[in-house]
XYZ file of C-alpha atoms in Angstrom:
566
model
C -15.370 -74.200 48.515
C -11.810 -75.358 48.802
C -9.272 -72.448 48.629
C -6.601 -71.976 46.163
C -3.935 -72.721 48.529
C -5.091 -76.056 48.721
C -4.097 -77.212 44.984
C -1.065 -78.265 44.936
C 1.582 -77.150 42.247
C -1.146 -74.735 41.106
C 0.344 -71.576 43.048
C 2.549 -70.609 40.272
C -0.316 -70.368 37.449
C -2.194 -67.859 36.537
C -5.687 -67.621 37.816
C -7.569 -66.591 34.437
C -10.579 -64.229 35.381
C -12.893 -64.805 32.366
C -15.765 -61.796 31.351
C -17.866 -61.770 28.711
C -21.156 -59.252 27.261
C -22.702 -59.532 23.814
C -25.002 -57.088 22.074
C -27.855 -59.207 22.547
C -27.568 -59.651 26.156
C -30.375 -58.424 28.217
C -32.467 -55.336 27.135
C -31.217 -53.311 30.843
C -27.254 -54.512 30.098
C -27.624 -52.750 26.244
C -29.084 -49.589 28.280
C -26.084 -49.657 30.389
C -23.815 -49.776 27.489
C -25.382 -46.624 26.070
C -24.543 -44.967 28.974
C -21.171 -46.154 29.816
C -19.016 -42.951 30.887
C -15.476 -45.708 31.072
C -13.847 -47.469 28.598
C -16.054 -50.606 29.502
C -19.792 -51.512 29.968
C -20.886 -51.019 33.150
C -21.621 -55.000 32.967
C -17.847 -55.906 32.256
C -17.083 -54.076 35.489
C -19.673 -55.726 37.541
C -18.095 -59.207 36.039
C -14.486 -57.521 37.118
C -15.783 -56.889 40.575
C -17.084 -59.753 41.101
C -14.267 -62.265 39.801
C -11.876 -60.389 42.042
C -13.645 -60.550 45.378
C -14.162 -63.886 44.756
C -10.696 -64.591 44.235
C -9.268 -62.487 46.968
C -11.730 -64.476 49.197
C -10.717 -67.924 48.348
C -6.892 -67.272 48.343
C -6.435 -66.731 44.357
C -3.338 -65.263 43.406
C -1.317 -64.516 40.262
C -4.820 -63.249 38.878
C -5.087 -61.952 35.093
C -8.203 -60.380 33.459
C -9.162 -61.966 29.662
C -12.356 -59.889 28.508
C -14.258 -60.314 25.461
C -16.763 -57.004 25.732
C -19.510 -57.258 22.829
C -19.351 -60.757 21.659
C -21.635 -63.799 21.272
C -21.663 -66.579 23.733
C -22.330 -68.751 20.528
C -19.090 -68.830 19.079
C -15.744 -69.417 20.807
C -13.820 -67.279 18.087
C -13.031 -64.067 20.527
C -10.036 -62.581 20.554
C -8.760 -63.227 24.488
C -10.594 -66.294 24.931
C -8.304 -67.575 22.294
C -5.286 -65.863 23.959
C -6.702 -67.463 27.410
C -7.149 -71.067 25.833
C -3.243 -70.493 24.310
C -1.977 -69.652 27.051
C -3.838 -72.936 28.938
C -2.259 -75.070 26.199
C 1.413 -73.618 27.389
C 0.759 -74.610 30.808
C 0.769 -71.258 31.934
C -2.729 -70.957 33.142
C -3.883 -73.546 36.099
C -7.805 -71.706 36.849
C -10.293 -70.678 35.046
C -13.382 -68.478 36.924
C -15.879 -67.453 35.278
C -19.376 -65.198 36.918
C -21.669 -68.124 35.286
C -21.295 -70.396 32.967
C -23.655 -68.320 30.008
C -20.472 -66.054 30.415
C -18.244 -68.734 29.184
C -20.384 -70.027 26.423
C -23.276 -70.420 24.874
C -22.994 -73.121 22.569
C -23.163 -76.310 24.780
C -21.349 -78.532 22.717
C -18.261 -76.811 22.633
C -18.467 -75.578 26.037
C -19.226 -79.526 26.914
C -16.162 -80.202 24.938
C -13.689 -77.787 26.927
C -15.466 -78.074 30.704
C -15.739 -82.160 30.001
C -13.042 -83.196 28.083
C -10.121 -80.350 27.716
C -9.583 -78.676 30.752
C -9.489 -82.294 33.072
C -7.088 -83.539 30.575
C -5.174 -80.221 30.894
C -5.383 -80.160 34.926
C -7.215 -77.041 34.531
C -9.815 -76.096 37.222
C -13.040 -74.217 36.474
C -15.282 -72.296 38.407
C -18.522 -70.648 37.402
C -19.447 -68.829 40.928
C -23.600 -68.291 40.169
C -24.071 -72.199 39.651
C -21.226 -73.236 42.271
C -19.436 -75.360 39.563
C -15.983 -76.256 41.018
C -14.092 -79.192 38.919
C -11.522 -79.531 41.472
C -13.893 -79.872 44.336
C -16.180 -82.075 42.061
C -19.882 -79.458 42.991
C -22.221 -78.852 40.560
C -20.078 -80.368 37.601
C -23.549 -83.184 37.478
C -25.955 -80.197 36.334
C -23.456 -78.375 34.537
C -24.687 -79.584 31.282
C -28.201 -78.983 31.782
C -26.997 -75.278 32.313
C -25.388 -75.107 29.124
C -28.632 -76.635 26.991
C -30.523 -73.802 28.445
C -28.002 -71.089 28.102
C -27.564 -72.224 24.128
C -31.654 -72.137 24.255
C -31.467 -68.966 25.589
C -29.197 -67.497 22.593
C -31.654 -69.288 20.199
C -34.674 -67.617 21.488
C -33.118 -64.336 21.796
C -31.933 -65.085 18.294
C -35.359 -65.237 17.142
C -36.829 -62.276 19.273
C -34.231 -60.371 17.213
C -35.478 -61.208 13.823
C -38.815 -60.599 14.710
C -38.415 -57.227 16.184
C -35.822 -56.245 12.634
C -38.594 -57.772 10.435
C -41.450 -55.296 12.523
C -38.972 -52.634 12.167
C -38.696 -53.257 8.337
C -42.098 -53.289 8.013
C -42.773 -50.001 9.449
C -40.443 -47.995 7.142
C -37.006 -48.207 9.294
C -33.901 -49.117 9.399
C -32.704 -52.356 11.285
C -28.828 -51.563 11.219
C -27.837 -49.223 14.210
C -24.067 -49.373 12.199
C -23.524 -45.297 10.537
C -21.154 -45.578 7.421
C -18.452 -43.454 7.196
C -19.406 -39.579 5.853
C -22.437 -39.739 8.123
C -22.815 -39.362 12.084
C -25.757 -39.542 14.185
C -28.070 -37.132 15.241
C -27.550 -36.243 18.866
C -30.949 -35.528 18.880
C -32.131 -38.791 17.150
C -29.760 -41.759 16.883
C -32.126 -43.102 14.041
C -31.379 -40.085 12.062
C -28.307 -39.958 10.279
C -26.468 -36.180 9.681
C -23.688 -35.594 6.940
C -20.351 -35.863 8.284
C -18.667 -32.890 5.707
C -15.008 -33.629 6.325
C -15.527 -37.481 5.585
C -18.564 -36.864 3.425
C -15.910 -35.193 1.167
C -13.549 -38.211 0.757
C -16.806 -39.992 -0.322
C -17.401 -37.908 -2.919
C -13.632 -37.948 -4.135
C -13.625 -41.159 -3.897
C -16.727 -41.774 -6.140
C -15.286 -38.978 -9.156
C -11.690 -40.604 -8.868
C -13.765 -43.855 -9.854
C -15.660 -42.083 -12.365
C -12.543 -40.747 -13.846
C -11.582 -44.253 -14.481
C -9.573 -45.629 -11.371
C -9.975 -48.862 -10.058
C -10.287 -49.083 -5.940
C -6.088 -50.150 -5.890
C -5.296 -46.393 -7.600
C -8.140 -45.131 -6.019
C -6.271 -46.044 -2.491
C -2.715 -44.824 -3.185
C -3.780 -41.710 -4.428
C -6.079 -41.102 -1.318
C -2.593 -42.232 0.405
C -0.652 -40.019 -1.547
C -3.017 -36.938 -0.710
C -2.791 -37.498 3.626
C -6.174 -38.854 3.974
C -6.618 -40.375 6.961
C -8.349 -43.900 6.624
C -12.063 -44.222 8.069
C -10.631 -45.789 11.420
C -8.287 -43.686 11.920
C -10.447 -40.325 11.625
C -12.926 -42.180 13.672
C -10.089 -42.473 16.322
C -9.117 -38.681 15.400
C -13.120 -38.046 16.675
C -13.151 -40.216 19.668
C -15.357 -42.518 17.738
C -14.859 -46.342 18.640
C -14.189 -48.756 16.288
C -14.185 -52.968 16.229
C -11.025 -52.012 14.387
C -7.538 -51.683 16.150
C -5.847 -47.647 15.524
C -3.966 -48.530 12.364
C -0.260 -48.338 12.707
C -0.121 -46.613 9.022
C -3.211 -43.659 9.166
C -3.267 -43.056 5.578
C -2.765 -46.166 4.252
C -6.163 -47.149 2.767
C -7.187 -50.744 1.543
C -8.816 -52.171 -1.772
C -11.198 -53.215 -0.101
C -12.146 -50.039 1.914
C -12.777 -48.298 -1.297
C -14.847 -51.188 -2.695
C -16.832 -50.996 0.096
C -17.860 -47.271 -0.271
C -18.458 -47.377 -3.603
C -20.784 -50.622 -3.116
C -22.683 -48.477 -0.220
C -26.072 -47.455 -1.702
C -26.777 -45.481 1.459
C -24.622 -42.771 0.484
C -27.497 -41.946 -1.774
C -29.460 -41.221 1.039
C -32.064 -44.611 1.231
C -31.631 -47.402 3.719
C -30.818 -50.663 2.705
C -32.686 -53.376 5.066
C -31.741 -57.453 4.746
C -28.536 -56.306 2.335
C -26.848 -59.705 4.696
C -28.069 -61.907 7.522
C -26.370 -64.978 8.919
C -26.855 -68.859 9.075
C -27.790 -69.247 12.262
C -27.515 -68.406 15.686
C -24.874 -70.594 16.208
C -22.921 -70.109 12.717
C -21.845 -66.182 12.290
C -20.860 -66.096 8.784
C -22.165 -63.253 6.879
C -24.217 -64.259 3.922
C -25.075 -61.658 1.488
C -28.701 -61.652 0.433
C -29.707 -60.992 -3.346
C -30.643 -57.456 -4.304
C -34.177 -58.657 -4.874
C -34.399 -59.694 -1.134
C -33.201 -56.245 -0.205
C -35.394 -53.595 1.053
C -34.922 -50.205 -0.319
C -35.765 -46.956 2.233
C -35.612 -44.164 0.161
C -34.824 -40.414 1.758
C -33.862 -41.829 4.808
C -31.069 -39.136 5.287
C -29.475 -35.975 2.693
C -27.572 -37.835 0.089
C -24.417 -37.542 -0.239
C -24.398 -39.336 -3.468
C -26.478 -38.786 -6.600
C -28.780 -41.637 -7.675
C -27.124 -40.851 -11.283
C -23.494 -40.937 -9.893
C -24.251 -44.526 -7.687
C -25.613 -46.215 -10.756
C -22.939 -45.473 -13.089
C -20.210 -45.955 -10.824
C -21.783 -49.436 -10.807
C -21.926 -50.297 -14.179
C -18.379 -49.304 -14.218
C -17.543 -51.424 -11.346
C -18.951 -54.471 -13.540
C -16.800 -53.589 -16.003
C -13.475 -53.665 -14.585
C -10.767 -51.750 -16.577
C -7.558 -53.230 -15.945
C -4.189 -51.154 -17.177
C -1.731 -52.682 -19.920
C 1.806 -53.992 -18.727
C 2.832 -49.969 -19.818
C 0.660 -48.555 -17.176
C -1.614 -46.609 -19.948
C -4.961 -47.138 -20.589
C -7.062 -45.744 -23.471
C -10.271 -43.076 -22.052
C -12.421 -46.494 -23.533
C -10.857 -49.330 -21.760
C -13.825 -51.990 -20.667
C -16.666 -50.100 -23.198
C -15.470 -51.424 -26.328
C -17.241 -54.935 -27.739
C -16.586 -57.049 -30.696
C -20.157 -57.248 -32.240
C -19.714 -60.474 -33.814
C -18.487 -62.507 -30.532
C -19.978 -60.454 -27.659
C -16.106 -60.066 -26.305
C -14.513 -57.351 -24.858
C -11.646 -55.542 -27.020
C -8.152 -55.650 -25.713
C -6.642 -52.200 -25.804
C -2.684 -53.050 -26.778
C -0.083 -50.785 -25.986
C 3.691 -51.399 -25.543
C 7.275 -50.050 -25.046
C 7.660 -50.459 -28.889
C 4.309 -48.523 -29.832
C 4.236 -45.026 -29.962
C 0.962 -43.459 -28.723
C -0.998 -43.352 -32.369
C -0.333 -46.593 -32.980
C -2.004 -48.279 -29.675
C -5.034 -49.948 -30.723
C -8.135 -52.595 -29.921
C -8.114 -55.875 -30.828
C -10.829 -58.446 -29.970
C -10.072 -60.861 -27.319
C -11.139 -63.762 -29.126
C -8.766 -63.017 -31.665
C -5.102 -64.872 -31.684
C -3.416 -64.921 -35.244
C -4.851 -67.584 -37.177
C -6.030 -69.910 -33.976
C -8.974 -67.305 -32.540
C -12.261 -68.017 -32.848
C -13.114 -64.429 -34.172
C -11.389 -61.754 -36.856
C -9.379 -59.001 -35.585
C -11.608 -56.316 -35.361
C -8.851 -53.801 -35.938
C -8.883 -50.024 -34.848
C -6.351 -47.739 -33.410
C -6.936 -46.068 -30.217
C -6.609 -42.272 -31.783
C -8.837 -43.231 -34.496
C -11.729 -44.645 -31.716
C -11.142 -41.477 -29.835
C -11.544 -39.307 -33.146
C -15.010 -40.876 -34.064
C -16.269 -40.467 -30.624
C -15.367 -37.038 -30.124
C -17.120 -35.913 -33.794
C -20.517 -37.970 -32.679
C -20.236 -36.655 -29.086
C -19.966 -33.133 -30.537
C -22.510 -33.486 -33.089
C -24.877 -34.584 -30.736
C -24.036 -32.449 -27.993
C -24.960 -29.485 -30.755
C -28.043 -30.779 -31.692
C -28.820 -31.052 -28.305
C -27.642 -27.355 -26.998
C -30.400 -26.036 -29.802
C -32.863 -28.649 -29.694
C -33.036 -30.244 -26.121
C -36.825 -30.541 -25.737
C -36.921 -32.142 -29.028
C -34.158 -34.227 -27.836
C -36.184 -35.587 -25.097
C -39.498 -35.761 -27.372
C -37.460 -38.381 -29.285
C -35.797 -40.543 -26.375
C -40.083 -41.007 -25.065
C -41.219 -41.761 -28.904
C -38.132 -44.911 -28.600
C -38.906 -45.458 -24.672
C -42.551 -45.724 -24.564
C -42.046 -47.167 -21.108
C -40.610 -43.807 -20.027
C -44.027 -41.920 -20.353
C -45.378 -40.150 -17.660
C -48.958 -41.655 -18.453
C -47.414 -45.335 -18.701
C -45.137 -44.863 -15.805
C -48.620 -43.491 -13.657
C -50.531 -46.594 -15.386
C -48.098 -49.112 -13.663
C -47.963 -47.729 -10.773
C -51.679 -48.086 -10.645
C -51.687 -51.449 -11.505
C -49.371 -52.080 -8.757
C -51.471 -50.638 -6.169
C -54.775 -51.742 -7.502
C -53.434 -55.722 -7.977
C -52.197 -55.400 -4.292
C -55.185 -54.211 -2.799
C -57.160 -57.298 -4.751
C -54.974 -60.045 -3.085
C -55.767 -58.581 0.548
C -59.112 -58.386 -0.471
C -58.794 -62.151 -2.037
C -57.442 -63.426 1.184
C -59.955 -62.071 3.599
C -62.271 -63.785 1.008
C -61.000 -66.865 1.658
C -60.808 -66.239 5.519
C -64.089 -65.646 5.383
C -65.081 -68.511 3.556
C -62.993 -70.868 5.607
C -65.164 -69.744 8.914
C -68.355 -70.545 6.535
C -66.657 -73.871 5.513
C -66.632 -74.317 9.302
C -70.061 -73.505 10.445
C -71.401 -75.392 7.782
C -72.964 -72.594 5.551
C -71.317 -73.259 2.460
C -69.934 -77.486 1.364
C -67.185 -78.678 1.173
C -67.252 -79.021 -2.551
C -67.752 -75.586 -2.776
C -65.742 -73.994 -0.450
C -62.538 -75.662 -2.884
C -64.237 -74.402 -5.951
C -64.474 -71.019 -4.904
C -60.887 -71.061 -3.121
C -59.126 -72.783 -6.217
C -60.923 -69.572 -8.120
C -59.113 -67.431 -6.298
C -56.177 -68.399 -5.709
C -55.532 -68.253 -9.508
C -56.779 -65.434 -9.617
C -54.194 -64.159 -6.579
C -51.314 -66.280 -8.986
C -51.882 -63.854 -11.718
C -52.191 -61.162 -9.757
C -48.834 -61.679 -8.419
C -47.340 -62.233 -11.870
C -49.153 -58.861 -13.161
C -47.281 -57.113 -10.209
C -43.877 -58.393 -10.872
C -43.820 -57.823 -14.611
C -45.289 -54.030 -13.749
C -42.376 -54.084 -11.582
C -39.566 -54.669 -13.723
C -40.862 -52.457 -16.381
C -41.465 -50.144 -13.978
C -37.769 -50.387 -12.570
C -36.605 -49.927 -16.202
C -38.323 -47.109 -16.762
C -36.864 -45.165 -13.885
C -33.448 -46.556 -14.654
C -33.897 -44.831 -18.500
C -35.053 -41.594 -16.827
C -31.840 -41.844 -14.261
C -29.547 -43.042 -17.633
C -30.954 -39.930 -19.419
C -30.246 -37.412 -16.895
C -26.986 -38.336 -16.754
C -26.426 -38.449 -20.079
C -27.951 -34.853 -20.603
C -25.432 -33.824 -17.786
C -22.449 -35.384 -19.884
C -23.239 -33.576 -22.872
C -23.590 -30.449 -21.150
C -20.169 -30.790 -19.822
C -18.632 -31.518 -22.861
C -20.126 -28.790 -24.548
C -18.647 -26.564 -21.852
C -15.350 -27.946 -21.771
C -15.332 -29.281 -25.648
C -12.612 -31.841 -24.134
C -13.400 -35.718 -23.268
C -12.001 -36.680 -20.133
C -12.653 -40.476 -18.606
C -15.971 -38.701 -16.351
C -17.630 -37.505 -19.678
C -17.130 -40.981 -21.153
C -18.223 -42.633 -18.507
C -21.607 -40.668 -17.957
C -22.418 -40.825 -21.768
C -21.166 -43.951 -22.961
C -22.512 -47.582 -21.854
C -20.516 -49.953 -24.729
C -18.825 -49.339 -28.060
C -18.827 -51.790 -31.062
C -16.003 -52.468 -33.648
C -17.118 -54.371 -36.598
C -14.342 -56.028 -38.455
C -12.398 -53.812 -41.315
C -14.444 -54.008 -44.771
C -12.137 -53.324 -47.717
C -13.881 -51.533 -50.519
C -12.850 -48.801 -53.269
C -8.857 -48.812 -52.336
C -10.163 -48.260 -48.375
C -10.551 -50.142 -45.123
C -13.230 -49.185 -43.344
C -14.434 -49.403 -40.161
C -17.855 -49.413 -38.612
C -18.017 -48.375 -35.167
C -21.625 -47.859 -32.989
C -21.934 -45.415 -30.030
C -24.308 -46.833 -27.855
C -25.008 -43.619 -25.377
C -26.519 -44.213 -22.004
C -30.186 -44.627 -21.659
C -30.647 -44.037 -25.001
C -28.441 -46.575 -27.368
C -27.958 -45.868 -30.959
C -28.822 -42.372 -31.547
C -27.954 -40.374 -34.548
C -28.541 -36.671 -35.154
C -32.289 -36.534 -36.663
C -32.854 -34.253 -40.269
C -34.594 -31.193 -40.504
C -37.291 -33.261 -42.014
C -37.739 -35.924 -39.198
C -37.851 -32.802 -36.899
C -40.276 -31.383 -38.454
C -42.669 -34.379 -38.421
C -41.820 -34.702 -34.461
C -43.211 -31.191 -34.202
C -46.170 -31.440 -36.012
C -47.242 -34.877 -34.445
C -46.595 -32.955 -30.894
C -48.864 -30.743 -32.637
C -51.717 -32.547 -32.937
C -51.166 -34.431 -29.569
């Protein structure tokens, strides 16, 4: 091979020394990066090593490192390969080595498309040292593309090898992403085991009962900024964690979309969540995010650090965005009030020129005489008024009566029975046991359709039979799994709501977390003028329960004597 001092006008420019490892590189390189003791993978260093003997050998001067240490070969969006191919553009670069060509690229289109086409038009020279590829010298450049084909079929078979082995995973009741959120750490005993990380474990929580207390994930952030918390990268820097994320310049200033992110996180409840995303291909990396049906739910994979009851409300609150008015005030009922006629959220209108009593709701679908709904009229202090009084009267009723309480929420959710909730799990099990039994049915009649024990004719009869049978199996199973589903929902609804009164009834104050446990939406009907008076309707509908007003003596009384004779 020709040495460097042989190009002319190419002394001056760099000589680029190109590495590159992904995560999905050989099995024995991902050992080595478990048990890297330097800043690097034992592979980089190798590739270091290597490149610079080489180029020491050959006369190579002017050398500079670009490294790209944990990325696919697939895609050519890597941090210094970018800076590399800039710095080619400027004329600043004159060789390119590489250890072999996978290292360079694994997409052979593209890499045809800079080895071909771009770097001869540039003046660039490339060398890949395993398959003696030398542009300048004109060696190996004939089965150069034949080396990229199988390096891209390489990536696609590992791509699949991957899958596989996270589907077998799934199936055996563990998690496929090796990726710990922040609040947890691994066991240093067993990295599949996730421990509670207390100090960040504790800006979880703060984070989920800010939200709960009514802040959206902006407020949420400048208050955590306000307070000195460091941002997840930064404490993971503070720990001598690594992160794919440079040390922020700014260690307590946390992003929207950090906070969004945590309070999306259903692990913090202590499941797994398998297939939550996946990507196109192995040659497109965009993140596509699966539905929550094609999610698979581990639960008690690790100690919550979340309540069930606390993840689903937060939620149903992050559906229903509150937004603040121009003022910067909001009313303790901002996103839960409804116009029953139009389905619409109510505006809650406050101004500069309103005092506090006289900030009200209006429905959103109302404009003067243009809107396509009435008014639907009522002042903020008067909303907060009625809600208190049926939130006390209730929470009474329920402080003397609580059993009775929950004797009435089964009568209204006969889905919420222990007996009915037992009777679909059954069917579950018992329907899912059928269809394996149904297809090793028709296994076995296939291999008598073969060996000619049973005819043709009736080896479709008896197939057709059962795979209708299988169809409405399979239907029986879904619908006993979305009652079943809303049944556990009512039971997690209920708890909460039980927890909300008993906080009230302690603190006999509403504050945005008591509203937010106990209330799911509130309807204004429009004024109704009658005897002098305008009045206005206005139905509580509590969570996991809906309507519910305080029963009579007498409807108690019939509750306990039909318990009775149960």
């Amino acid at each position: 091979m020709t040495t460097a001092n042989n190009m002319t006008g190419q002394n001056n420019k760099i000589t680029a020394l190109y590495c590159r490892l992904s995560q999905d590189d050989l099995p024995e390189e991902k050992a080595k990066r478990k048990r890297k003791v330097e800043d690097e993978s034992n592979s980089i260093t190798n590739q270091k090593k290597m490149l610079l003997d080489f180029a020491k050998r050959h006369g190579f001067t002017n050398t500079e490192f670009f490294v790209d240490d944990g990325v696919s070969g697939t895609t050519f969006d890597r941090p210094d390969f970018i800076r590399m191919e800039e710095m080619i553009e400027r004329g600043e670069i004159g060789t390119v080595i590489v250890k072999d060509l996978s290292r360079f690229g694994r997409n052979y289109l593209e890499a045809g498309q800079y080895l071909e086409i771009k770097y001869p038009t540039l003046g660039v020279r490339f060398i890949a040292i395993q398959e003696n590829v030398d542009t300048e010298q004109n060696t190996g450049a004939e089965m150069m593309p034949f080396h990229n084909i199988f390096n891209e079929w390489y990536a696609a078979q590992t791509s699949k090898k991957i899958r596989a082995v996270n589907r077998m995973k799934a199936e055996n009741g563990k998690r496929i992403s090796s990726a710990v959120p922040y609040g947890y750490k691994k066991n240093p005993d067993d990295e599949d085991h996730w421990l509670i990380d207390e100090p960040a474990a504790e800006v979880v929580r703060r984070i989920y009962d800010l939200c709960l207390a009514g802040r959206g994930p902006a407020q949420i952030a400048r208050q955590l900024e306000k307070e000195q918390v460091m941002t997840p990268t930064e404490y993971f820097h503070s720990k001598g964690k690594k992160t794919s994320n440079d040390l922020p310049v700014k260690p307590f200033r946390w992003g929207s979309s950090t906070i969004v992110s945590i309070l999306g996180n259903r692990q913090y409840t202590g499941c797994a969540v398998n297939f939550k995303s996946t990507t196109i291909s192995y040659k497109v990396h965009k993140t596509v995010h699966n539905l929550a049906e094609e999610q698979q739910i581990l639960p008690n994979m690790q100690e919550p650090i979340i309540s069930e009851d606390v993840w689903e409300r937060v939620q149903v609150l992050r559906e229903n965005k509150r937004r603040p008015t121009a003022t910067g005030r909001k009313s303790l009922f901002s996103g839960l009030v409804y116009c029953p006629d139009c389905g619409a959220k109510m505006y809650f209108c406050a101004s500069k020129s309103l005092r506090k009593d006289q900030e009200f709701f209006r429905c959103s679908n109302y404009n003067s005489a243009s809107g396509t709904c009435k008014i639907h009229f009522i002042r903020d202090v008067v909303l907060e008024k009625l809600v208190t009084e049926a939130i006390s009267d209730i929470a009474d009723f329920i402080r003397c009566y609580e059993q009775d309480f929950l004797n009435l929420i089964k009568m209204r959710n006969a889905a919420g029975r222990d007996s009915d909730i037992q009777a679909l799990k059954s069917t579950i099990l018992n329907s899912n046991k059928r269809i394996k039994e149904i297809d090793r049915n028709i296994s076995s009649l296939f291999e008598k359709n073969v060996n000619g024990v049973i005819s043709d004719e009736r080896f479709m009869t008896m197939t057709a039979d059962y795979e209708s049978e299988q169809r409405a199996l399979k239907q029986s199973i879904a619908d006993a799994e979305e009652q079943l589903a809303k049944a556990e929902q009512n039971s997690v609804d209920v708890r909460m709501l039980l927890n909300g009164f008993r906080q009230y009834s302690e603190m006999r104050e509403l504050t945005p977390e008591i509203v937010n446990m106990m209330i799911q939406r509130i309807e204004v009907h429009n004024n109704d003028k009658y005897d002098g008076h305008c009045h206005v309707k206005v139905d509580i509908y509590f969570t996991g329960v809906g309507l519910f007003e305080r029963p009579t003596q007498q409807e108690l009384q019939t509750l306990a004597d039909m318990h009775e004779q149960n």
